[in-house]
Coordinates of C-alpha atoms and ligand atoms in Angstrom, one line a residue:
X1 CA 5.5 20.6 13.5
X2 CA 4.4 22.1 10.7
X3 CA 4.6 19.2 7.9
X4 CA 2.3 20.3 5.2
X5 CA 0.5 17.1 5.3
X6 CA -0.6 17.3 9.0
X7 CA -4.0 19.0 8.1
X8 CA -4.1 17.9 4.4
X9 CA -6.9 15.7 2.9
X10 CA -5.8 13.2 0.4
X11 CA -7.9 12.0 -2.6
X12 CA -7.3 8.4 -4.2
X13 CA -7.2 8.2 -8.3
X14 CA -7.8 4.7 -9.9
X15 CA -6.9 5.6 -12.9
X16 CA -8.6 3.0 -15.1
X17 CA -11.8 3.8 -13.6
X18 CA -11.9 7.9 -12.9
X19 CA -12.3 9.5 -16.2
X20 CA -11.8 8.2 -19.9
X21 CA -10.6 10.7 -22.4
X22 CA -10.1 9.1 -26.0
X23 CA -13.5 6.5 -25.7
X24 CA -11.1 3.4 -25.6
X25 CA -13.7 2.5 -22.4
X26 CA -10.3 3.0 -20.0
X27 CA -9.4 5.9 -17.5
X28 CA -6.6 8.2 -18.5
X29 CA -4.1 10.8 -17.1
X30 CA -5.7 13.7 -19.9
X31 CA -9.0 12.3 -18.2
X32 CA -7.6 13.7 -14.8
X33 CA -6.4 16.6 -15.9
X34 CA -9.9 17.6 -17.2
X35 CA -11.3 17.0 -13.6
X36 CA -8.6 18.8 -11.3
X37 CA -11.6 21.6 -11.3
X38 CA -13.8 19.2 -9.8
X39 CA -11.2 18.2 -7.1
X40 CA -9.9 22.3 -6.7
X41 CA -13.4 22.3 -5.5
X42 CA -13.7 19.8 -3.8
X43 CA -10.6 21.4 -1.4
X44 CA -8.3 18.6 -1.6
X45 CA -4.6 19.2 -1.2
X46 CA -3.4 15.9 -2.8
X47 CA -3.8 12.9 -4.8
X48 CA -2.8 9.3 -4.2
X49 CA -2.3 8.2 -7.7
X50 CA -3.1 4.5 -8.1
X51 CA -0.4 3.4 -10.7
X52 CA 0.3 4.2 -14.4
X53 CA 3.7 2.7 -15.2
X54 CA 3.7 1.1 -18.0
X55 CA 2.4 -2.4 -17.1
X56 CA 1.0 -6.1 -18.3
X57 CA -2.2 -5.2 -16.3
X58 CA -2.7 -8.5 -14.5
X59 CA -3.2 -6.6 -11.0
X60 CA -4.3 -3.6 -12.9
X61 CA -1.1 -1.5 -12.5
X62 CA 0.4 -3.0 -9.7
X63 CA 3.1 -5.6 -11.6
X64 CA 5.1 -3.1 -12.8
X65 CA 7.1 -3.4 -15.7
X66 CA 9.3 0.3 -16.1
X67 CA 9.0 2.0 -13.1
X68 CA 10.0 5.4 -15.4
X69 CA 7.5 5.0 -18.0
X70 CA 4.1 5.9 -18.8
X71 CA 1.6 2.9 -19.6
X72 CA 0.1 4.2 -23.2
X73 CA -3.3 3.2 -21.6
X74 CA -3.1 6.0 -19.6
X75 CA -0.8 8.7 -21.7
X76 CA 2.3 9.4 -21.7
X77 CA 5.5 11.0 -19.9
X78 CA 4.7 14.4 -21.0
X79 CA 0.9 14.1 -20.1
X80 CA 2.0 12.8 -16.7
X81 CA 4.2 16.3 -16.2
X82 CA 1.2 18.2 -17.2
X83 CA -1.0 16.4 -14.1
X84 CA 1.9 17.1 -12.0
X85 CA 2.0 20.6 -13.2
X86 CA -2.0 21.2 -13.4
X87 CA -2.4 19.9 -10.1
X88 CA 0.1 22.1 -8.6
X89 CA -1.5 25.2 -10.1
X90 CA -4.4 24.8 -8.4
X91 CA -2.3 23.5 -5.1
X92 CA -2.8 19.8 -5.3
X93 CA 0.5 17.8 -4.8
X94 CA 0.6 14.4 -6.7
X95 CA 1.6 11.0 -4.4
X96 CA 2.9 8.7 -6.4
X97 CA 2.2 4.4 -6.0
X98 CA 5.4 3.2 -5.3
X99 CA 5.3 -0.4 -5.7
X100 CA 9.0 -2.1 -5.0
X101 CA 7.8 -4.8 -2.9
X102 CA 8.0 -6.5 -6.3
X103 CA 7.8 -6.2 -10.1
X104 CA 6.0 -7.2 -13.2
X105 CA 7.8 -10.9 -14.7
X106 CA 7.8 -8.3 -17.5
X107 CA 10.6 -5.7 -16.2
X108 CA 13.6 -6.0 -17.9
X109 CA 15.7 -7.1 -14.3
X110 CA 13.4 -10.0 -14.0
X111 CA 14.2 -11.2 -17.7
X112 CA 17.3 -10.9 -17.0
X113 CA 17.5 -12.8 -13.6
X114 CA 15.7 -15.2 -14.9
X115 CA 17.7 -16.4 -17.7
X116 CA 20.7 -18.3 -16.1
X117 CA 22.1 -18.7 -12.2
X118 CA 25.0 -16.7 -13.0
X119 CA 23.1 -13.5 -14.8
X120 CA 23.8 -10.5 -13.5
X121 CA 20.4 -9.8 -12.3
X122 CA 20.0 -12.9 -10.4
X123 CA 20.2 -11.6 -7.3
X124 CA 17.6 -9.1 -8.3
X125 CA 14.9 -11.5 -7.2
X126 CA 14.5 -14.6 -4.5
X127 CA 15.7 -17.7 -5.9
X128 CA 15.7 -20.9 -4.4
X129 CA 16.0 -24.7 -4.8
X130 CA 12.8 -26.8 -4.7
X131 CA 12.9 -29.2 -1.9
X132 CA 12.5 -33.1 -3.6
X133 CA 10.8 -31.7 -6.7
X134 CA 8.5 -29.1 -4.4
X135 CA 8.6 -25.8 -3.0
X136 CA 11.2 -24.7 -0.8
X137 CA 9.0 -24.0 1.7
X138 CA 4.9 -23.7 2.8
X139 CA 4.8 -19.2 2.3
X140 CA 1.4 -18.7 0.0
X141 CA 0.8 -16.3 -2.1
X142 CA -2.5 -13.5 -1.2
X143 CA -3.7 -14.3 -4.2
X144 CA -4.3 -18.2 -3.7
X145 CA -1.5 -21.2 -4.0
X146 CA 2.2 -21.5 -3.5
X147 CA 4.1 -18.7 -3.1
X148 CA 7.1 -20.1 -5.0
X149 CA 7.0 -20.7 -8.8
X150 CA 9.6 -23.2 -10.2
X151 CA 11.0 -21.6 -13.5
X152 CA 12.0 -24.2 -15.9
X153 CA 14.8 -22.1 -17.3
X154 CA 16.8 -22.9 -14.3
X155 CA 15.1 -25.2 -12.5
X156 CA 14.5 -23.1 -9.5
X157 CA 11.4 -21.5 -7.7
X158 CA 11.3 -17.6 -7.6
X159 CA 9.2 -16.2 -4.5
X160 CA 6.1 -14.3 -5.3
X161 CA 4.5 -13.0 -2.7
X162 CA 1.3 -11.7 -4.6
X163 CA 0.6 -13.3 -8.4
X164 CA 3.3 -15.2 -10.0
X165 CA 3.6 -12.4 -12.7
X166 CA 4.7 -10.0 -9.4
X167 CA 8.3 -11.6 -8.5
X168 CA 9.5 -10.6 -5.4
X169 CA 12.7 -8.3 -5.6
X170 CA 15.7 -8.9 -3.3
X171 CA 15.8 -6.0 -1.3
X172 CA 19.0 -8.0 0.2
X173 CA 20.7 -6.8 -2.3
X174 CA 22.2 -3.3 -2.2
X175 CA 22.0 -2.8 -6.2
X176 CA 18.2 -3.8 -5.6
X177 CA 18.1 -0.7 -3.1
X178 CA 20.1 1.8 -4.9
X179 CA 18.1 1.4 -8.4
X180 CA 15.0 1.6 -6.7
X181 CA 16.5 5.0 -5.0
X182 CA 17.5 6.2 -8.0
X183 CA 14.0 5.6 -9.7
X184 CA 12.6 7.4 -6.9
X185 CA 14.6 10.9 -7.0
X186 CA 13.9 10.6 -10.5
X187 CA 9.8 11.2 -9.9
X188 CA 10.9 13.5 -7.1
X189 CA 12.7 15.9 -9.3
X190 CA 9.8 15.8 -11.4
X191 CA 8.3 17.5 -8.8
X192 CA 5.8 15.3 -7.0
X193 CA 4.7 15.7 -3.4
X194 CA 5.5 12.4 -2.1
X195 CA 5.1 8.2 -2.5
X196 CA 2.1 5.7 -1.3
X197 CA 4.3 2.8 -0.3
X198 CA 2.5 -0.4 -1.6
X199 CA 2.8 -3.4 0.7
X200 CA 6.0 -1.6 2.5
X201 CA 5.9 -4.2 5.4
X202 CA 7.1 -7.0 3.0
X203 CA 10.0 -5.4 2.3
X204 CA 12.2 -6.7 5.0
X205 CA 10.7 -11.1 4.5
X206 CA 13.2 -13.2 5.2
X207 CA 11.5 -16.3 3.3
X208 CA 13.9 -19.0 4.8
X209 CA 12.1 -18.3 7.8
X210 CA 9.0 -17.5 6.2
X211 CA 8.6 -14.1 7.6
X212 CA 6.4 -11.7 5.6
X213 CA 5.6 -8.4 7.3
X214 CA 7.8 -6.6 9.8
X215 CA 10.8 -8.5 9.0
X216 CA 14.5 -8.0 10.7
X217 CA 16.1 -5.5 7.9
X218 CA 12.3 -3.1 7.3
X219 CA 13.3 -0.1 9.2
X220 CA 16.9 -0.4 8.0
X221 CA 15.4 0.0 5.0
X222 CA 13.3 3.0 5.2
X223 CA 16.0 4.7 7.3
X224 CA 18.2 4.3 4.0
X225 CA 15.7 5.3 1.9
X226 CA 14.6 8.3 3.5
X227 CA 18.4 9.3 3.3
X228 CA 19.0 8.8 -0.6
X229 CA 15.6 10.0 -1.6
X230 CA 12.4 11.8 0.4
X231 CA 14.4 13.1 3.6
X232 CA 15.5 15.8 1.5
X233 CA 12.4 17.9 0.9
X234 CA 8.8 18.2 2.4
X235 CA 7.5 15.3 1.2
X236 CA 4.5 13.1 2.2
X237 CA 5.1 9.2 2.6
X238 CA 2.5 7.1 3.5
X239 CA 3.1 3.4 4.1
X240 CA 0.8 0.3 3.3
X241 CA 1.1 -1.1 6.4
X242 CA -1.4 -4.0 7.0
X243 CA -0.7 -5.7 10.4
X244 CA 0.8 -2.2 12.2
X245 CA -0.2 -2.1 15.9
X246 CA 0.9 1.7 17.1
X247 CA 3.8 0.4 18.6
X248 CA 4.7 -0.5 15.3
X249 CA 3.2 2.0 13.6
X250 CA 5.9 4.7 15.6
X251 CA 8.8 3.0 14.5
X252 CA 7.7 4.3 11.0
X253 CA 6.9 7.6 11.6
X254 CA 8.0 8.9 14.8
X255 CA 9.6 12.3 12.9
X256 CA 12.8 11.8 14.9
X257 CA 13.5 8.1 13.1
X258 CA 13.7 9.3 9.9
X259 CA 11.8 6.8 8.0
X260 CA 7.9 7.7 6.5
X261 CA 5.2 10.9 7.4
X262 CA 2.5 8.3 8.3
X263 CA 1.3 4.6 8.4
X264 CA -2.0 3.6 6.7
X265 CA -3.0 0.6 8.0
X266 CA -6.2 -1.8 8.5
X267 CA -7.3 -3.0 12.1
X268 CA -10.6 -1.5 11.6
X269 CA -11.0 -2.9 8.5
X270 CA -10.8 -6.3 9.2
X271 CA -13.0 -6.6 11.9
X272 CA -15.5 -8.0 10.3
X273 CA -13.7 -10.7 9.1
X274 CA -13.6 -14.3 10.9
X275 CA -10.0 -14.4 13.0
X276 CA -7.9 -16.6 11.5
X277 CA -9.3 -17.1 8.2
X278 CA -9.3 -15.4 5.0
X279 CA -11.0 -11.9 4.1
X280 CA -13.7 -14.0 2.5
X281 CA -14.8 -15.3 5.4
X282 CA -16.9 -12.2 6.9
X283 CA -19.1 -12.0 10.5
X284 CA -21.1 -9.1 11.3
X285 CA -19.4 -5.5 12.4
X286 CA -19.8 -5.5 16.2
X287 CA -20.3 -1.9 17.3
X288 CA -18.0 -2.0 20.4
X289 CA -15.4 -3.3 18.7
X290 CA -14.9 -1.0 16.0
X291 CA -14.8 1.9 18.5
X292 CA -12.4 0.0 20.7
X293 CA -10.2 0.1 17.6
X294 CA -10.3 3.7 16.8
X295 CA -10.2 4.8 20.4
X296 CA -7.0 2.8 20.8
X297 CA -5.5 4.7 17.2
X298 CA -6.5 7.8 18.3
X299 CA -5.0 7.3 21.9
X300 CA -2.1 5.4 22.0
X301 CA -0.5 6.7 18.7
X302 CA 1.3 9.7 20.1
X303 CA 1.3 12.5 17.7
X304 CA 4.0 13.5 19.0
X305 CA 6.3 10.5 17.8
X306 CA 3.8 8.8 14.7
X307 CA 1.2 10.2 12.7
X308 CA -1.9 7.8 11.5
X309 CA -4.2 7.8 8.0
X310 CA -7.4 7.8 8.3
X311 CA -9.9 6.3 6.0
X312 CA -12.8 3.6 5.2
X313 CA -12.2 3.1 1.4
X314 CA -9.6 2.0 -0.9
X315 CA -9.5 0.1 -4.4
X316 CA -8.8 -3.1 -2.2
X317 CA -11.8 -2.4 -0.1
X318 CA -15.7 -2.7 -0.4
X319 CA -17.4 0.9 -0.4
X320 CA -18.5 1.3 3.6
X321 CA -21.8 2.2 2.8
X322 CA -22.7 -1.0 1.6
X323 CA -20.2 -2.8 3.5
X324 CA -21.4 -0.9 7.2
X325 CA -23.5 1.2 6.7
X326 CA -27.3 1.4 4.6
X327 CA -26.8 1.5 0.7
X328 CA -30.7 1.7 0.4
X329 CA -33.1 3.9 1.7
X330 CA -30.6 5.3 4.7
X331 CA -27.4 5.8 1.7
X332 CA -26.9 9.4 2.0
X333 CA -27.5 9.5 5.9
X334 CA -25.1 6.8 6.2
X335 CA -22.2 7.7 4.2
X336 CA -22.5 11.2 5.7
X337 CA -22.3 10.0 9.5
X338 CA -19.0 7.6 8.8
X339 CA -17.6 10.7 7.1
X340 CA -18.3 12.9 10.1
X341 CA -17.4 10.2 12.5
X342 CA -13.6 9.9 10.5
X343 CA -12.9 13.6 9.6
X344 CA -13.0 14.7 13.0
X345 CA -10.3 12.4 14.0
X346 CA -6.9 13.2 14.2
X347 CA -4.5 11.5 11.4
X348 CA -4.5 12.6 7.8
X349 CA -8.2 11.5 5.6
X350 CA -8.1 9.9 2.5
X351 CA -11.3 10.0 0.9
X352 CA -11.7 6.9 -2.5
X353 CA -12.6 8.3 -5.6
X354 CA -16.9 8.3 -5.4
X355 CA -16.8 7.6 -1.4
X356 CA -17.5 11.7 -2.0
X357 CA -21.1 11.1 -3.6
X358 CA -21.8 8.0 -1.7
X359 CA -21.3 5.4 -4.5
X360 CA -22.3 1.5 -3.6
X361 CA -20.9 -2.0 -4.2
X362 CA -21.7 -3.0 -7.5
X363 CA -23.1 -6.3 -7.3
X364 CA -22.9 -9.1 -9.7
X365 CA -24.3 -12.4 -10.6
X366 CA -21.7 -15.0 -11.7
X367 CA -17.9 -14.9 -12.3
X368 CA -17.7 -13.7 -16.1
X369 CA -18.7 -10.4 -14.6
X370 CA -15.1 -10.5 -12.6
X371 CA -12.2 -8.7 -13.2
X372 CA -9.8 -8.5 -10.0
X373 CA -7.6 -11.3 -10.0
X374 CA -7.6 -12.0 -6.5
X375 CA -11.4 -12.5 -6.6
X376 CA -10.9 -14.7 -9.5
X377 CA -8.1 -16.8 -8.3
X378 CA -10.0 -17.2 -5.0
X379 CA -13.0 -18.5 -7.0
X380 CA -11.1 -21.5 -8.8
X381 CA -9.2 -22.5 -6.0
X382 CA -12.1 -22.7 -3.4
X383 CA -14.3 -24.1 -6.2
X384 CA -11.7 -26.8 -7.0
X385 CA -12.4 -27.5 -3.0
X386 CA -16.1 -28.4 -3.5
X387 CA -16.9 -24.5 -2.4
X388 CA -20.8 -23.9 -4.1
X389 CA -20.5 -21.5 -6.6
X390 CA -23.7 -18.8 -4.7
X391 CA -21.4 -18.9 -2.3
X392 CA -18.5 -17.8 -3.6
X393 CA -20.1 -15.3 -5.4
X394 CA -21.4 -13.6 -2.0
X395 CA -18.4 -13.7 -1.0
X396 CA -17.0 -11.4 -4.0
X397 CA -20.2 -9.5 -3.6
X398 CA -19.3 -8.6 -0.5
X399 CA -15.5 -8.0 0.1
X400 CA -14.6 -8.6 -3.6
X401 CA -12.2 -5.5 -4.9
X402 CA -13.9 -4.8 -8.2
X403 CA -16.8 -3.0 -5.9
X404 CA -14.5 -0.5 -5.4
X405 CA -13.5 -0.2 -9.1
X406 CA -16.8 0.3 -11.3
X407 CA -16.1 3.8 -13.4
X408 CA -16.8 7.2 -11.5
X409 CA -20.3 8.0 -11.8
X410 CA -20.4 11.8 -12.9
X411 CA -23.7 12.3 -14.6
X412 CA -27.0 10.8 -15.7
X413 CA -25.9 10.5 -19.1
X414 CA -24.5 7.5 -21.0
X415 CA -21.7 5.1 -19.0
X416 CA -22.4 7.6 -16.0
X417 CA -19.9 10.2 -18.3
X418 CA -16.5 8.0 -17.5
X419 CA -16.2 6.9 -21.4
X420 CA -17.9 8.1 -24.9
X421 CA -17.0 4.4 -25.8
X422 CA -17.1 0.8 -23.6
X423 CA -16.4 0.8 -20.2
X424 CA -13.4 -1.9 -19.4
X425 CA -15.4 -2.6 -16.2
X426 CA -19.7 -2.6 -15.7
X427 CA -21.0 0.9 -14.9
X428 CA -23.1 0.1 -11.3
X429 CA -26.6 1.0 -12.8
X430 CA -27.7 3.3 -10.0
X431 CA -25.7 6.0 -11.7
X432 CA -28.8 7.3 -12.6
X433 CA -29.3 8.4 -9.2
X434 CA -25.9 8.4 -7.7
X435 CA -23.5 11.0 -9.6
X436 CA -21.2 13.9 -8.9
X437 CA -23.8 16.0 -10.8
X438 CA -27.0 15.0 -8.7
X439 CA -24.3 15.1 -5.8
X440 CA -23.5 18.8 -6.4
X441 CA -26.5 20.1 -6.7
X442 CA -27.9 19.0 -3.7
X443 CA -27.1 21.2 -0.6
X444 CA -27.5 18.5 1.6
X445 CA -25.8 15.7 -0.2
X446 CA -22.9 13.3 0.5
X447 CA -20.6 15.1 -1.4
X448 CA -21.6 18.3 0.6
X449 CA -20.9 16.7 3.8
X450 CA -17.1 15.8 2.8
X451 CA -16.7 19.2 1.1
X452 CA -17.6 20.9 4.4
X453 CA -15.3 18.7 6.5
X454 CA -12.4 19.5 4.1
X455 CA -12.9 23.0 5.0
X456 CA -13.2 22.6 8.7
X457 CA -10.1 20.6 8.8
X458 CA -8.3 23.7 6.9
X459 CA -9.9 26.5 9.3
X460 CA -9.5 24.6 12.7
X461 CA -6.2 23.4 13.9
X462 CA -8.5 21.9 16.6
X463 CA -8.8 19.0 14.0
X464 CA -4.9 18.7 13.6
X465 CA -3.8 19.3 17.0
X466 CA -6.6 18.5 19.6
X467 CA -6.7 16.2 22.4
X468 CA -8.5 13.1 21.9
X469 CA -11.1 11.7 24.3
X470 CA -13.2 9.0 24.0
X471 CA -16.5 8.7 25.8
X472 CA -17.5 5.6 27.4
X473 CA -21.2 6.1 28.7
X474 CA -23.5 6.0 25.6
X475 CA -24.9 3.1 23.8
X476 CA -23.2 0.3 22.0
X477 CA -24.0 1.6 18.7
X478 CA -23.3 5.2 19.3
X479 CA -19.3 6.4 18.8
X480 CA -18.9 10.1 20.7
X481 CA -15.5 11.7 21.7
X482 CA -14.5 14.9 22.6
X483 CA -11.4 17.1 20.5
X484 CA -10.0 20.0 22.9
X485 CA -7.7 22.7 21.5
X486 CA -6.2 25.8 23.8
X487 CA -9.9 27.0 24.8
X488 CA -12.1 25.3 22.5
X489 CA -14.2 21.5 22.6
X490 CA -15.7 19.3 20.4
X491 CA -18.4 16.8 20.7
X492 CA -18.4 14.6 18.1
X493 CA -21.5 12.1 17.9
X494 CA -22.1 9.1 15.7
X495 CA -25.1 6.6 15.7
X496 CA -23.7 3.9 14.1
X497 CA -27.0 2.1 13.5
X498 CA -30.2 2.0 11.7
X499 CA -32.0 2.6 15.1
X500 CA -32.9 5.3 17.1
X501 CA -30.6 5.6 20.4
X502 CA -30.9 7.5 23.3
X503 CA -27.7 10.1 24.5
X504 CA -27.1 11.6 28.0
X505 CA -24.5 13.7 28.0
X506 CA -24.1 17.0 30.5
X507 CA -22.3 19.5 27.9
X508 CA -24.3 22.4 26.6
X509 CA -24.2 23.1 22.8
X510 CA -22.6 26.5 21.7
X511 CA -22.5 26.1 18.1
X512 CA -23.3 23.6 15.5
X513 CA -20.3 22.8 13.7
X514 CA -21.8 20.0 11.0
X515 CA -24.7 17.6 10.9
X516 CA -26.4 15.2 8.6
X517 CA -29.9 16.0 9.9
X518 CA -31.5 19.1 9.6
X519 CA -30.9 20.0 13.5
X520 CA -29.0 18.3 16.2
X521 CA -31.3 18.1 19.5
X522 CA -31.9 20.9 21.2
X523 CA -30.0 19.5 24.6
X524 CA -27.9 16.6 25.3
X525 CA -29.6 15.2 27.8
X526 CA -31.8 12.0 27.0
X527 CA -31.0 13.7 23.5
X528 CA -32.9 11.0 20.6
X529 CA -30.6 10.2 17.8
X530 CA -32.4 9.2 14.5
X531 CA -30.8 6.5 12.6
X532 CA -27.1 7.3 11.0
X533 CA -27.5 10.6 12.7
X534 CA -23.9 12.3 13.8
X535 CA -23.3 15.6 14.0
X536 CA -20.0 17.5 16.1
X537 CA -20.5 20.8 18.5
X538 CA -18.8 23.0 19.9
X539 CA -19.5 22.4 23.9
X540 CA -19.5 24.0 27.1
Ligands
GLC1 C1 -1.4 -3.6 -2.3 C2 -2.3 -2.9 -3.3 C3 -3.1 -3.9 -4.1 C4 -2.1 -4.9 -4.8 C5 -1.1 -5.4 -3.9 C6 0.1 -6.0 -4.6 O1 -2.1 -4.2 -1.3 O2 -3.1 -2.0 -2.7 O3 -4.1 -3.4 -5.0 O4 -2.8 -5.9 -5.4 O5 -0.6 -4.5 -3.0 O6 0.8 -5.0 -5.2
CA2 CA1 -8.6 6.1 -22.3

């Protein structure tokens, strides 16, 4: 198998918030462009481009209103082939969002559908009567309330499964399918290296039975799909896949179904949320838990017949050094022993922009400060349940999206260097400290860390193609597994906590490979581990 994407290392762009070009305080696709250098060096073979069709903006992007256009925010059509083109000079393929679960109330098919029963759109979207003068059924919406919205015009409810300005499209409907495969071989023939498939496992709801994810026509789909649009080429496609067990996770990818390269999907990161209730609702990370999780990835998804992502950040997640790991005095050790813990792994990385230098949740003190709209919509609706308003804003503190959002931080100059003019969203203060430039001239900084496992991935196929071994007998807090490749092993140790723990293992070291410490101990055998320390040898 020799997909190019099996040893590649992804690198996620939110565009709004990576690098401002023209002062109007908002991340553009020029602003990009002037930092493929930075990413060249960084050794990254692709991008994940968060979206930039043109768009309202209420989910920043992700209502979509002309799936072939250019927001002016960001540029336009002819910057956008200059990216693709830059990028590819210096080897960097460009994944495109591809958001079809649904569309902005703005595209043109949902004006249309909207206007009368009989319009020739109609059937675009999901339309349905109101049961006695109320939704047709209970289905809610992520982002708070009903997921139905009665539409005087006609007098029915449309299904939206996200914000009501994201209708739902009817991918029922084979004219729903075959635009969207048009729109797709469109960006394809421009030359892009694949799609990110936004909330792909919604694709097949059958709302009469109020089934969301996984629903009875997905794979049908993607099988399709992959026929009139990506199956052609050597693309990468990556699906949003939020509830995937590996089971599941196969039917996606196993090569020989013909449907998407990989699954990206969020067991780990949910842990520490209450079962049953809402991501707000947090408990502490337990230790054994987390590596029961990735053991069980790393294990039981045959790379053979599925291929995982791996990752701790995305612009719907916290940053994971403040989230599980020490964003104060233990920040750089931290973020350097989840990186070393993941990159060793086998899947394909995807490294958020700033989760490179280490950046931090952004804290902030009551709701004016808030931007994301499913923090905000969460706020009113728990508030208008007698919710206390410290509490709520914890809660956003916490898990809240806009953490991951705040601008890049490259320098110790004014608005961190993202934007001559305003920012559109708060600059986290500790840019003074935390910034790409700091970050590269430090040998032994965060950024260091990921630009030396980048390289290791490229240089060993050990990475790619190893056996993976989990090893039961050290500490609760301490992950360790072993990669085996033709002759070669790998120990890969990870103390998980802000503690010291105690290791007793029988291999002998043969060669440091990467550490976050200045040396790993000298044996293995009732080794110390300083807090955050990880490290991976080769063994004999
Ligand atoms: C995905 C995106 C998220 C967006 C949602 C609706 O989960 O990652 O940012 O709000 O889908 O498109
Ligand atoms: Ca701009």
């Amino acid at each position: 198998m020799h997909e190019w994407w099996r040893n590649a290392v992804v690198y996620q762009i939110y565009p709004r918030s990576f690098q401002d070009s023209n002062g109007d305080g908002i991340g553009d696709i020029p602003g990009i462009v002037s930092r493929l250098d930075y990413l060249a060096e960084l050794g990254i073979d692709a991008i994940w481009l968060s979206p930039v069709y043109k768009s309202p903006g209420i989910d920043n992007g992700y209502d979509i209103a002309d799936y072939q256009a250019i927001d002016p925010q960001f540029g336009t059509m002819a910057d956008m082939d200059e990216l693709i083109a830059e990028a590819g000079k210096r080897n960097i393929r460009i994944i495109m969002d591809l958001v079809v679960n649904h569309t902005s109330d703005q595209h043109e098919w949902f004006k249309q559908s909207r206007r009368s029963r009989s319009n020739p759109y109609r059937d675009y979207y999901i339309w349905r009567d109101g049961k006695n003068g109320v939704a047709p059924n209970s289905m809610q919406s992520t982002f708070s309330g009903s997921a139905w919205q009665e539409d005087s015009r006609t007098g029915q409810y449309y299904l939206h499964l996200f914000s009501a300005g994201q209708p739902d499209l009817n991918w029922a409907n084979p004219k729903v399918r075959q635009a969207i495969y048009r729109m797709m071989n469109f960006w394809l023939d421009k030359g892009i290296g694949g799609f990110r498939m936004d909330v792909i496992d919604l694709i097949g709801k059958d709302p009469d039975h109020e089934i969301r994810e996984n629903g009875p026509h997905l794979h049908d789909y993607l099988q399709e799909m992959n026929a009139a649009t990506f199956g052609r080429g050597d693309f990468m496609t990556v699906g949003e896949t939020w509830g995937a067990t590996p089971s599941i996770a196969q039917k996606y990818s196993d090569p020989s179904r013909h449907e998407l390269s990989m699954v990206f999907q969020f067991e780990a990161m949910q842990l520490d949320q209450e079962p049953g209730k809402e991501k707000w609702d947090t408990r502490p990370l337990q230790f054994d838990q987390l590596k029961a999780v990735l053991n069980k990835w790393q294990t039981q998804l045959d790379y053979r017949a599925g291929w995982n992502s791996l990752f701790w950040n995305n612009h719907d997640l916290p940053r994971i050094v403040s989230r599980w790991g020490d964003d104060g005095r233990c920040r750089v050790a931290s973020a350097q022993m989840f990186a070393i813990l993941l990159h060793l792994m086998r899947g394909t990385p995807y490294i958020y922009q700033g989760e490179e230098i280490g950046m931090t949740n952004c804290p902030v003190k009551s709701i004016a400060e808030v931007d994301d709209i499913e923090s905000v919509n969460m706020y009113n609706e728990r508030l208008a349940a007698g919710e206390a308003p410290a509490a709520l804003i914890a809660a956003i503190n916490k898990v809240g999206r806009d953490n991951a959002r705040t601008p890049m931080q490259w320098a110790d100059v004014p608005a961190a260097g993202f934007t001559s003019g305003q920012p559109w969203l708060h600059v986290n203060q500790n840019y003074h400290k935390i910034n790409v430039a700091a970050a590269m001239a430090a040998p032994d900084s965060v950024y260091a860390t990921y630009k030396q496992l980048i390289k290791l991935r490229h240089d060993e196929p050990i990475i790619t193609n190893g056996d993976y071994e989990p090893i039961d007998s050290v500490p609760e807090a301490v992950m360790a597994y072993y990669r085996t490749y033709q002759k070669t092993r790998w120990l890969v140790v990870a103390n998980l906590a802000n503690a010291e723990a105690t290791i007793n293992l029988p291999d002998e070291i043969e060669k440091v490979l990467i550490t976050n410490y200045s040396a790993v101990p000298a044996t293995l055998i009732n080794a110390t581990l300083a807090p955050y320390q990880a490290f991976a040898v080769a063994v004999r």
